[in-house]
Short mmCIF file of C-alpha atoms in Angstrom, two decimals:
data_model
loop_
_atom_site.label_atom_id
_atom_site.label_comp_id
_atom_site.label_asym_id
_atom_site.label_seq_id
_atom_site.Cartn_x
_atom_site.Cartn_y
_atom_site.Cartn_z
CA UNK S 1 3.00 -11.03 -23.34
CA UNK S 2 5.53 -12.92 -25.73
CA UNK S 3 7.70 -15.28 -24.32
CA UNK S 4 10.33 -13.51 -26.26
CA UNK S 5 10.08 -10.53 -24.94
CA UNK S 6 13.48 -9.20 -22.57
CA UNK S 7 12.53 -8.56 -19.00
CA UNK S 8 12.31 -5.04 -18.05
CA UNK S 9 13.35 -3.51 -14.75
CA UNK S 10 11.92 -1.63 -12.52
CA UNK S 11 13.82 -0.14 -9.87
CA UNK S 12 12.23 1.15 -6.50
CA UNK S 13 14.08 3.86 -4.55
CA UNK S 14 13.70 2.97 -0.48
CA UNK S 15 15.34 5.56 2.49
CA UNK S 16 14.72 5.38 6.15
CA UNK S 17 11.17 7.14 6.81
CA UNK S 18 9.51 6.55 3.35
CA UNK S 19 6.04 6.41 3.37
CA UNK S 20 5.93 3.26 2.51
CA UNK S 21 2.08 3.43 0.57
CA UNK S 22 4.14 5.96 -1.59
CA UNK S 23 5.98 2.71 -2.69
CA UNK S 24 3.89 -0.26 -1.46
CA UNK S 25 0.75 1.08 -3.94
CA UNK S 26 2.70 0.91 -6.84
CA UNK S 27 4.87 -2.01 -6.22
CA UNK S 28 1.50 -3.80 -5.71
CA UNK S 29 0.21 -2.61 -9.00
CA UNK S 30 3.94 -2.90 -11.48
CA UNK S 31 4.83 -5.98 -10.63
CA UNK S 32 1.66 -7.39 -11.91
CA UNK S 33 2.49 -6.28 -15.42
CA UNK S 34 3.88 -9.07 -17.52
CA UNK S 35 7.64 -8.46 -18.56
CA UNK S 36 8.44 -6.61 -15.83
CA UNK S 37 10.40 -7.11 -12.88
CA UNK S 38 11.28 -5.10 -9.70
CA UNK S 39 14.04 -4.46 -7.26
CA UNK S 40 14.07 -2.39 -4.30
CA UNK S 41 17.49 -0.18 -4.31
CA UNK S 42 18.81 1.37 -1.17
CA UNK S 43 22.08 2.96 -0.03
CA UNK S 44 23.15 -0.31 2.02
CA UNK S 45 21.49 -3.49 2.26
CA UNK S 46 20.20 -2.64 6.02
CA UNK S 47 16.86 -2.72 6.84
CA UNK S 48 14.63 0.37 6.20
CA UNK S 49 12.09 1.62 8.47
CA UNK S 50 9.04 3.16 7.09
CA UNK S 51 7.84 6.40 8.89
CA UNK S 52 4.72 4.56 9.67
CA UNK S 53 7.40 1.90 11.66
CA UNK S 54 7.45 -0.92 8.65
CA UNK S 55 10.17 -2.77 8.48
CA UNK S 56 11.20 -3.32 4.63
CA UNK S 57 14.19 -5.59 2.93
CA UNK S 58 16.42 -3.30 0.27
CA UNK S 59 16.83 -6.03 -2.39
CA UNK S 60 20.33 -4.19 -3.89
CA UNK S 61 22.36 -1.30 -3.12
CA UNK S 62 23.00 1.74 -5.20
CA UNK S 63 26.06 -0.02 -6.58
CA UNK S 64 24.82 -3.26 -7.41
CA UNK S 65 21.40 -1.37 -9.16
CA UNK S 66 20.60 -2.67 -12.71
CA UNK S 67 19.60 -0.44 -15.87
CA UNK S 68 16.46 0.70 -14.72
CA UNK S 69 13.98 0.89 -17.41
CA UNK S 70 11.34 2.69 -14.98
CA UNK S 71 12.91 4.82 -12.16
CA UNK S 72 10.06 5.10 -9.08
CA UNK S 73 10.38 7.47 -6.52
CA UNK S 74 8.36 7.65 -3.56
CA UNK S 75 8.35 10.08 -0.69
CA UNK S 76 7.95 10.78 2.96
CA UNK S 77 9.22 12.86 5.75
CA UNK S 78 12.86 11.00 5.43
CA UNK S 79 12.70 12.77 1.70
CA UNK S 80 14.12 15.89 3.72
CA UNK S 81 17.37 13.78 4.54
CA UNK S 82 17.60 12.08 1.07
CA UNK S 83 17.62 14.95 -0.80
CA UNK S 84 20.84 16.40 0.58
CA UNK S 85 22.34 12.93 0.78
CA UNK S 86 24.61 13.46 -2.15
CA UNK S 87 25.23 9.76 -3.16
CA UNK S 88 21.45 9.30 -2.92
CA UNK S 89 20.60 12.50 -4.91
CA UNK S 90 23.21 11.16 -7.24
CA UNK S 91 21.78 8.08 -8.22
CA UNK S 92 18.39 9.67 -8.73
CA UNK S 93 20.02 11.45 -11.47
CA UNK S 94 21.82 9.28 -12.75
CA UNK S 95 19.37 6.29 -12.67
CA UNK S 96 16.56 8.60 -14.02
CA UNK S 97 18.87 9.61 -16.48
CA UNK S 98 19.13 6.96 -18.11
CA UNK S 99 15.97 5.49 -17.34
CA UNK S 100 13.01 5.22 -20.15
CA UNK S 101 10.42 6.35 -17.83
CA UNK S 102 10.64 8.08 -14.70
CA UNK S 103 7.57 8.19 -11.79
CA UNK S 104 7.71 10.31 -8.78
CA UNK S 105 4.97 9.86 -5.75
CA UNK S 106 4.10 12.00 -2.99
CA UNK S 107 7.05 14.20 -2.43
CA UNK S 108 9.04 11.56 -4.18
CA UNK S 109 8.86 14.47 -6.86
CA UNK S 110 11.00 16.72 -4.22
CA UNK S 111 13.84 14.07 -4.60
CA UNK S 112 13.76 14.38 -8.45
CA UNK S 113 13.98 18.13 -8.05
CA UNK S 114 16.58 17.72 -5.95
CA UNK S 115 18.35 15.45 -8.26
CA UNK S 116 18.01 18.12 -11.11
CA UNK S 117 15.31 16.16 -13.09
CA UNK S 118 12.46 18.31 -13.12
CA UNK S 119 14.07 21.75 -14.48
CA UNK S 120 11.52 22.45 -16.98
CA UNK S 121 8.66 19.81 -16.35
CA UNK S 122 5.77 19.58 -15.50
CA UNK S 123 5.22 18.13 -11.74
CA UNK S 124 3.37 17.62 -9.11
CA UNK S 125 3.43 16.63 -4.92
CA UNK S 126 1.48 16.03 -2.19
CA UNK S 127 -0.59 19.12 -2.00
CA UNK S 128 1.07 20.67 1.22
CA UNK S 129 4.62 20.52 -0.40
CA UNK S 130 3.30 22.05 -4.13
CA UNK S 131 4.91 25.70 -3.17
CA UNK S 132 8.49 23.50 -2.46
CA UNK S 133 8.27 22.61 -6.23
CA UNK S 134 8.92 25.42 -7.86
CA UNK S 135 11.94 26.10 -6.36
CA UNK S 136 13.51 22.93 -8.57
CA UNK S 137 12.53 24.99 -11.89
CA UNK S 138 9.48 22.29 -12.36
CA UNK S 139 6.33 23.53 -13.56
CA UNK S 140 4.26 22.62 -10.58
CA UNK S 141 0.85 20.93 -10.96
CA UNK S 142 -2.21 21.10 -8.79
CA UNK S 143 -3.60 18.00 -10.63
CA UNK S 144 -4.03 14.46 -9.01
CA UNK S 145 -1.62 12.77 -11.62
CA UNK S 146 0.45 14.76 -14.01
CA UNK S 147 2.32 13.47 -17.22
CA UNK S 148 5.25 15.07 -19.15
CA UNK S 149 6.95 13.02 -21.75
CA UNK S 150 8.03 10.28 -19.75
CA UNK S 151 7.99 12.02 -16.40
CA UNK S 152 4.87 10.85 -14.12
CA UNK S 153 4.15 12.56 -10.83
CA UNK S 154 1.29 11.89 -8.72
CA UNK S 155 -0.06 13.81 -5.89
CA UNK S 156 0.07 12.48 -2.35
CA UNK S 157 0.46 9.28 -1.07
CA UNK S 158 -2.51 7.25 -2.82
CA UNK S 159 -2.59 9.15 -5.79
CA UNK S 160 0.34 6.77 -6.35
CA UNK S 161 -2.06 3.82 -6.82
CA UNK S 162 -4.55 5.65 -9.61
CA UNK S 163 -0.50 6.38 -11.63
CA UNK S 164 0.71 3.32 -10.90
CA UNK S 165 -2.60 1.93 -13.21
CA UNK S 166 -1.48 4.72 -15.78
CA UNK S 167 1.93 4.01 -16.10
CA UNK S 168 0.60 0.56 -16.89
CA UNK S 169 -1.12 1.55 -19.91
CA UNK S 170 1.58 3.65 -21.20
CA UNK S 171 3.76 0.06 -20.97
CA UNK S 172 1.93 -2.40 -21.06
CA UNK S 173 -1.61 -1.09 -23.00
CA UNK S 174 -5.18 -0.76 -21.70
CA UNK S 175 -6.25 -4.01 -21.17
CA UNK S 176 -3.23 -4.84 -18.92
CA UNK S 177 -4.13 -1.95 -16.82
CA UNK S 178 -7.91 -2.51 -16.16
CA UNK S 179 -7.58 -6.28 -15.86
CA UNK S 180 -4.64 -5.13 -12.85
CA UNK S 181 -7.70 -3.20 -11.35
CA UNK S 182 -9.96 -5.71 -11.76
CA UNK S 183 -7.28 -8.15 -9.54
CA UNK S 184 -6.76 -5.21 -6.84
CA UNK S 185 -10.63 -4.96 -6.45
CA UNK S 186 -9.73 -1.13 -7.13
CA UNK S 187 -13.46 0.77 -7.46
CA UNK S 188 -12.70 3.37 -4.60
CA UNK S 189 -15.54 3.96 -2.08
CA UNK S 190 -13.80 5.84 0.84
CA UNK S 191 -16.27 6.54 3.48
CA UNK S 192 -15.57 10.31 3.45
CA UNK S 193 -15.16 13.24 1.22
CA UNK S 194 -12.04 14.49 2.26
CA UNK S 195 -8.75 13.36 0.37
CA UNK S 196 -8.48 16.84 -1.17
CA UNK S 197 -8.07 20.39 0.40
CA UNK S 198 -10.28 21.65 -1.94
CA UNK S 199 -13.31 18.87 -0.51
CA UNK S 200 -12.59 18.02 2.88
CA UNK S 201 -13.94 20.13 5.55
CA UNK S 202 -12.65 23.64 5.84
CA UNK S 203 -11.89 22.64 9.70
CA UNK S 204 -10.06 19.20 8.65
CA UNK S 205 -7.84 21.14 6.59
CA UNK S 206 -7.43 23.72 9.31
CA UNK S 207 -6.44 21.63 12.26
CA UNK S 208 -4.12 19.72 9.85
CA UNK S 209 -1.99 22.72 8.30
CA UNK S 210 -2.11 23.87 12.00
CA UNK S 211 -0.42 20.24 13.23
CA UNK S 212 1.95 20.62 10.24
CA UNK S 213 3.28 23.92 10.68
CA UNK S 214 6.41 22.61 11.82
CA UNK S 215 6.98 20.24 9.27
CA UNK S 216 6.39 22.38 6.80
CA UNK S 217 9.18 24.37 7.63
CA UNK S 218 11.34 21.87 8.50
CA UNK S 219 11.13 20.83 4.82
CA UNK S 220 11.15 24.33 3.63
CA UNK S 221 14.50 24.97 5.00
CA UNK S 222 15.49 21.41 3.55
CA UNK S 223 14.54 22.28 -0.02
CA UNK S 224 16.65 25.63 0.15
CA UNK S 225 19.68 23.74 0.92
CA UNK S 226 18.87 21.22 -1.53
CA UNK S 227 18.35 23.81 -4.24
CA UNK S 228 21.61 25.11 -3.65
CA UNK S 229 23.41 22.08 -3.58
CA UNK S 230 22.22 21.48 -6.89
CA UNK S 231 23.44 24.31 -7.93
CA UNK S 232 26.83 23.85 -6.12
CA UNK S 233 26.87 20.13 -8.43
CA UNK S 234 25.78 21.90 -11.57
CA UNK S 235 29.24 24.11 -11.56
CA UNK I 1 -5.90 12.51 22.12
CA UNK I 2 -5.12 12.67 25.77
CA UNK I 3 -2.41 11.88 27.03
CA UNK I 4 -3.41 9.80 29.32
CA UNK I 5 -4.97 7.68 27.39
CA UNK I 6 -3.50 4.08 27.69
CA UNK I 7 -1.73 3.04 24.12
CA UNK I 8 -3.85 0.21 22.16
CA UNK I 9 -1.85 -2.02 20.04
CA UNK I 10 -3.28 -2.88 16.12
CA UNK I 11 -1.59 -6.03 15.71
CA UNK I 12 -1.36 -7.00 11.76
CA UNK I 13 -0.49 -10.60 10.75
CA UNK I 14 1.71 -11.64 7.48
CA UNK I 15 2.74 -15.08 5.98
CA UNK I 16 4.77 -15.88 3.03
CA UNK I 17 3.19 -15.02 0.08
CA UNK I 18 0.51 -12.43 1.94
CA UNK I 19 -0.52 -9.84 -0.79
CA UNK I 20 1.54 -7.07 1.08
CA UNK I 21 -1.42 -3.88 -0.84
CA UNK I 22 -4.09 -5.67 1.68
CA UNK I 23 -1.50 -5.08 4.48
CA UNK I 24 0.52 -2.03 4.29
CA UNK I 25 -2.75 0.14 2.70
CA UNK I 26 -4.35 -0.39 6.75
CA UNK I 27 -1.04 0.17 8.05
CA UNK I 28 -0.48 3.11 6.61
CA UNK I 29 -3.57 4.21 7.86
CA UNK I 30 -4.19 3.23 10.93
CA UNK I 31 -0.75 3.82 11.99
CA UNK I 32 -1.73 7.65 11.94
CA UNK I 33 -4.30 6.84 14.88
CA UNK I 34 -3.64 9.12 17.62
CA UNK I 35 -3.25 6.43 21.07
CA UNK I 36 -2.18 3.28 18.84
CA UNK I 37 1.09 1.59 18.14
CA UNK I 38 1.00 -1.05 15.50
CA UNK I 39 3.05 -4.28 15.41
CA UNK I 40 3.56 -7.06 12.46
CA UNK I 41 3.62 -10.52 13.35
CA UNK I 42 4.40 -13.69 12.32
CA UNK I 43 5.42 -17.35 12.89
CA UNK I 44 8.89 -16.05 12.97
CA UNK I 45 11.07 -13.42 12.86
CA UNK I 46 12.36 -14.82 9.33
CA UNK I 47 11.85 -12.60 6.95
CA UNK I 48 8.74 -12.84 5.34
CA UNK I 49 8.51 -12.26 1.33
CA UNK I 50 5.03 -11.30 -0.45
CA UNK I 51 3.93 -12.60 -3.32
CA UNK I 52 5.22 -9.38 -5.05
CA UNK I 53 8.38 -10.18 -4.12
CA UNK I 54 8.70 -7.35 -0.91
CA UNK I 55 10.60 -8.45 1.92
CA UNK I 56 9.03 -7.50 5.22
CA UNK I 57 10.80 -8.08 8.70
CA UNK I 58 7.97 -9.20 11.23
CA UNK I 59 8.21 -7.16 14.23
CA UNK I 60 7.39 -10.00 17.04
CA UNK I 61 6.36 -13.82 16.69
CA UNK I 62 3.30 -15.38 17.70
CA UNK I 63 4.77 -16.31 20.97
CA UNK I 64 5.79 -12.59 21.90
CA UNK I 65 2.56 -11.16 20.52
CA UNK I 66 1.42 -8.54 22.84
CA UNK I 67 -2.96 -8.25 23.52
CA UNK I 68 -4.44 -7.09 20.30
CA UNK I 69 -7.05 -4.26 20.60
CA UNK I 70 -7.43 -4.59 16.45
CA UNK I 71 -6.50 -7.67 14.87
CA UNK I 72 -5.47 -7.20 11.39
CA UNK I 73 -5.51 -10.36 8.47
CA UNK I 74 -4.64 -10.00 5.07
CA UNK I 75 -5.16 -12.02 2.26
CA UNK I 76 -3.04 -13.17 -0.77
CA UNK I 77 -2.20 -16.61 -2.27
CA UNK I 78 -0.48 -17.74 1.22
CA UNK I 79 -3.15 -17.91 2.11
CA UNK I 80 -3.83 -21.76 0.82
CA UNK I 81 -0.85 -22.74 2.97
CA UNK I 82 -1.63 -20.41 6.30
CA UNK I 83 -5.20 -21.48 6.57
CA UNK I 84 -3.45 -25.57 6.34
CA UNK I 85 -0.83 -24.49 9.16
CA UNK I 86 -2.45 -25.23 12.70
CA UNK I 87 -0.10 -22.69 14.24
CA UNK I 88 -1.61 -19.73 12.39
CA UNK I 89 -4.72 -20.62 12.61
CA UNK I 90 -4.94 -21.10 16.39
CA UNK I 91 -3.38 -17.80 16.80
CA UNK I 92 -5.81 -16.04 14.40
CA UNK I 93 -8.41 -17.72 16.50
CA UNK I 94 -6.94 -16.82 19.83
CA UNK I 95 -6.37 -13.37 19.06
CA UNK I 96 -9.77 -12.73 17.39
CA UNK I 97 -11.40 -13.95 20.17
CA UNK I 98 -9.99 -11.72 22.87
CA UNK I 99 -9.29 -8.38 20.61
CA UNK I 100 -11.67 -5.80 20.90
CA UNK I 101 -12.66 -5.60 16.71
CA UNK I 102 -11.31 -7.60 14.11
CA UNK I 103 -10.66 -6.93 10.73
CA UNK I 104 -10.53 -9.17 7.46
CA UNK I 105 -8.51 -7.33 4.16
CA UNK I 106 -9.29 -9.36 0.72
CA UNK I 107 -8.81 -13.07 1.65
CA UNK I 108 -8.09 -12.57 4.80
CA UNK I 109 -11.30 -13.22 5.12
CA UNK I 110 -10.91 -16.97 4.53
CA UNK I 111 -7.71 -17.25 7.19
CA UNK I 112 -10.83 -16.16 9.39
CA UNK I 113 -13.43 -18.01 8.69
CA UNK I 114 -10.43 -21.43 8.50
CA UNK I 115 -9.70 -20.29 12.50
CA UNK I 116 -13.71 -20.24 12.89
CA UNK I 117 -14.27 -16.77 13.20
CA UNK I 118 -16.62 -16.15 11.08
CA UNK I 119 -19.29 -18.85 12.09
CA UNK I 120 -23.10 -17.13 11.39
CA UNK I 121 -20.97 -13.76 11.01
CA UNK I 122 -21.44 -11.63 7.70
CA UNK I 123 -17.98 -11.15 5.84
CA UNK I 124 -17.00 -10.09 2.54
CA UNK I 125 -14.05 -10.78 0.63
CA UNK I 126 -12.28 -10.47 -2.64
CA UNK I 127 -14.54 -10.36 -5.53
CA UNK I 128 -13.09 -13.85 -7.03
CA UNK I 129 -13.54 -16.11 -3.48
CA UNK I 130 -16.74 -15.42 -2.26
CA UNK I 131 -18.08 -18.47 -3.23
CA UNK I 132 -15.35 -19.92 -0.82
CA UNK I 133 -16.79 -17.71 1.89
CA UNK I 134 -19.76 -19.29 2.98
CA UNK I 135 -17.84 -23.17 3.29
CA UNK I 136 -16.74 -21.60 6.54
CA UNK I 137 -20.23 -20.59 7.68
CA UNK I 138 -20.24 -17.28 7.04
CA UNK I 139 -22.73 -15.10 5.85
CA UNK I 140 -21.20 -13.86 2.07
CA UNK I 141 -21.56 -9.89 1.79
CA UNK I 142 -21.18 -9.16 -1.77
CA UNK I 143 -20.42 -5.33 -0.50
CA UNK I 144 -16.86 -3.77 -0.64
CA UNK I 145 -17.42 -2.73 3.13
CA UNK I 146 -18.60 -4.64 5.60
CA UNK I 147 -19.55 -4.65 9.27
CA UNK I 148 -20.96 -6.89 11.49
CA UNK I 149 -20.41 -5.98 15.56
CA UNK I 150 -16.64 -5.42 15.69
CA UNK I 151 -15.95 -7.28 12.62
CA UNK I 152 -14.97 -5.39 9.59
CA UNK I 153 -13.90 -7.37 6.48
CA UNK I 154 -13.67 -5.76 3.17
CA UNK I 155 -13.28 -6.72 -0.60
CA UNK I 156 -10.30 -7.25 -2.95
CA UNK I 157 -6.55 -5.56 -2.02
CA UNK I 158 -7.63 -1.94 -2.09
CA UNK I 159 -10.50 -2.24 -0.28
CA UNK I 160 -8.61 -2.58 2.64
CA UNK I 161 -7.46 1.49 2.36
CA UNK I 162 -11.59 2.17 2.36
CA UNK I 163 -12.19 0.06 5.11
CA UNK I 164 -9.13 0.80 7.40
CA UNK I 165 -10.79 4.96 7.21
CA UNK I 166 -13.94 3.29 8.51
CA UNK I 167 -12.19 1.46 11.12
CA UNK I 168 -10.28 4.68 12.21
CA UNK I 169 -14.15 6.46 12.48
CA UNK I 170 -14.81 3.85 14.62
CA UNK I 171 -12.35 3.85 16.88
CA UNK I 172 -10.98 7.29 16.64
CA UNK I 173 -13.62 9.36 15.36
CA UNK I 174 -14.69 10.96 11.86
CA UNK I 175 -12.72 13.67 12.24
CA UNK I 176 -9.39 11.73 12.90
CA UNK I 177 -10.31 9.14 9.76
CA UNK I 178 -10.84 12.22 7.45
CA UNK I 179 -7.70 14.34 8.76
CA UNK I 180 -5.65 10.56 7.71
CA UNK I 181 -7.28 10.63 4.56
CA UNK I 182 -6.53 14.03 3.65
CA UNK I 183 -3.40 13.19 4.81
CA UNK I 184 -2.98 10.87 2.67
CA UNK I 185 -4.70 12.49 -0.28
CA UNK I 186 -7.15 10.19 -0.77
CA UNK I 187 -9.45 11.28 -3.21
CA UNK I 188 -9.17 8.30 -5.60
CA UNK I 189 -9.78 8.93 -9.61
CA UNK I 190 -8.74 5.63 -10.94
CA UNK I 191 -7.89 5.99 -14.95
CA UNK I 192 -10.10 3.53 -15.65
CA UNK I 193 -13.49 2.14 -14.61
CA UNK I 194 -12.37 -1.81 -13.95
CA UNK I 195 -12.45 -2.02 -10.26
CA UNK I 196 -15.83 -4.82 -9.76
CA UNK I 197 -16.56 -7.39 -11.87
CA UNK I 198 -20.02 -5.44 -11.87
CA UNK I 199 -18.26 -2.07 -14.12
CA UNK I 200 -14.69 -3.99 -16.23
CA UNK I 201 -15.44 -4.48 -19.45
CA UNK I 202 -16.72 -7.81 -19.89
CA UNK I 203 -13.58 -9.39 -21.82
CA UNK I 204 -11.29 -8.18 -19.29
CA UNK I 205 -13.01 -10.10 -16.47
CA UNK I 206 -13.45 -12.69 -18.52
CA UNK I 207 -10.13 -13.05 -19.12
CA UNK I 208 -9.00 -12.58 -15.69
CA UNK I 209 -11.48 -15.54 -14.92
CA UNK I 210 -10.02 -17.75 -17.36
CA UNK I 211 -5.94 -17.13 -16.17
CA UNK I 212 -7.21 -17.62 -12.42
CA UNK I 213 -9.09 -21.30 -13.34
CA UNK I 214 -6.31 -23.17 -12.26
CA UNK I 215 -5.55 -20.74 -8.82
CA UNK I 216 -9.22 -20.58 -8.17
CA UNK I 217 -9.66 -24.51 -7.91
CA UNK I 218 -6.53 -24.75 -5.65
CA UNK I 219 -8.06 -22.13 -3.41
CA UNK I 220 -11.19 -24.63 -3.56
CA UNK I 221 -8.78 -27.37 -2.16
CA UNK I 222 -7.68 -25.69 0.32
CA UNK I 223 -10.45 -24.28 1.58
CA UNK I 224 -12.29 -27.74 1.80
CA UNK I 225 -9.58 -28.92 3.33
CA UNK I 226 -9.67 -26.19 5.94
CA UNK I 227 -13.84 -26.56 6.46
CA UNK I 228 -12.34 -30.36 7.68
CA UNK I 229 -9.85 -28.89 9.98
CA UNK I 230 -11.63 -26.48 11.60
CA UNK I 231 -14.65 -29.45 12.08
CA UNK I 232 -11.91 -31.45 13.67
CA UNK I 233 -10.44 -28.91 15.64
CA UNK I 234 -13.85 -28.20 17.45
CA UNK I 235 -14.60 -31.85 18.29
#
């Protein structure tokens, strides 16, 4: 990397119950990339508590945000409060806007629908939230990392991590990526065969759209409101 | 679960400059253990900042720790100064000692082996300190996954999300750890094939080899320096 070179930013959207490995995976893997730095943007400046009960630092507030050269997203169960926040849903816009690049993760994708930014694209979500998608107008993908112009989705949670490493070498080149990888020890070996609906057990998949029937709906009812609040800010 | 089943506590240590990926990939996990509560923990309740610049709020201090079923230690370059500070290292040994298993993320491995845990034990680590393994006595596992009794250490930063599903078979069952990973949506594809020095093109690691001389032979320091402590410390 030249020492000449500006310093890009890249800003990280946080809400109370992220997932934080939505975020966490590709903070890990961005803020290795030379030229780059990263901030953590929240509402407020209060502490934000991870779904999974981590305890995370905003860095700035919506207001104090910088130009965001790369706009990430990640998701959660808290997305179904953020996305009919209307200040939040209104920096989303705005920030991805303006932004050169824009990467959703998990159901950080419903947030960017919400915000209006994936009428037309191509997008995907964590797999049990795909159907939520096309209600924003996006094209929905079933694939494990999706790319549209400079829109990047991933699928759930860890699919994060393998986007992260492609959004890498869309800014930084190849070499930057893999030698990233090679520092993250990232050669995946997970002990089962089940981080997809379409390979885990029929009876894993089962017992967890059973446990998340609730959930599901919960989230449904959120992304109706959402879609017409957009639509309601659109007139 | 039942629900009489007493809670176990995962406890999961962090220092300044702990690689928060070896961290927060576990947590994410094995915070979706049915019958466990996880806490972080520290030397304080400052603030502690990763070497990636996320600010993490510890959740108790050593003093308040509650009995660790699971004890959890990352890695990172803090590493080189938590494996010097008596404090940490006492409590790493303490804990390991009573908690049920034990479990070693990237070089967290060497913060064991400093607090003499890993004494005629077989332990991996990350890919680039394994020579520094075996100073501490241990027996060096060049696999990304590996167990020995009820200690699990694993390889490089993303390891840790491999391991912490094996952990969660363990201790919860194979049906729990694959209903977390499909949960998560596990089902890596990396864009590239750079993960081990064994499959990265051979420029990229070694050029990662050459900008990590200088960190490499600090590590090397410190971990001679910590072989002496720990020699002391058992006189």
């Amino acid at each position: 990397m030249s020492q000449t070179s500006p310093v890009r930013t890249a800003g990280f959207l946080v809400f109370p119950n992220v997932t934080q490995l939505d975020m966490t995976g590709p903070q890990e893997v961005l803020t290795r990339m030379p030229g780059w730095r990263a901030e953590l943007v929240a509402a407020s400046r209060a502490l934000v508590r991870s779904d999974s009960g981590l305890v995370i630092q905003p860095d700035v507030t919506f207001a104090e945000a910088a130009h965001y050269d790369l706009l990430v997203v990640p998701g959660g169960p808290g997305v179904d409060v953020a996305m009919l926040d209307r200040e939040t849903v209104e920096f989303v816009r705005d920030k991805a806007q303006r932004a050169d690049y824009v990467f959703g993760i998990c159901t950080g994708s419903l947030l960017l629908g919400a915000a209006g930014v994936l009428r037309g694209r191509r997008a995907g979500t964590h797999w049990q939230s795909r159907e939520q998608l096309a209600k924003f107008g996006a094209t929905v993908s079933t694939e494990r990392l999706t790319v549209d112009g400079n829109l990047f989705t991933s699928g759930g949670v860890t699919a994060g991590i393998d986007m992260a490493l492609r959004v890498v070498a869309e800014l930084a080149g190849d070499d930057v990526a893999q030698q990233i990888q090679l520092q993250i020890e990232y050669d995946p070996a997970p002990p089962f065969n089940a981080g997809s609906p379409d390979v885990a057990p029929p009876e894993v998949v089962e017992r967890l759209l059973a446990a998340s029937a609730q959930r599901r709906a919960t989230r449904s009812a959120a992304v109706d409101q959402a879609v017409a609040q957009l639509a309601a800010f659109d007139r």
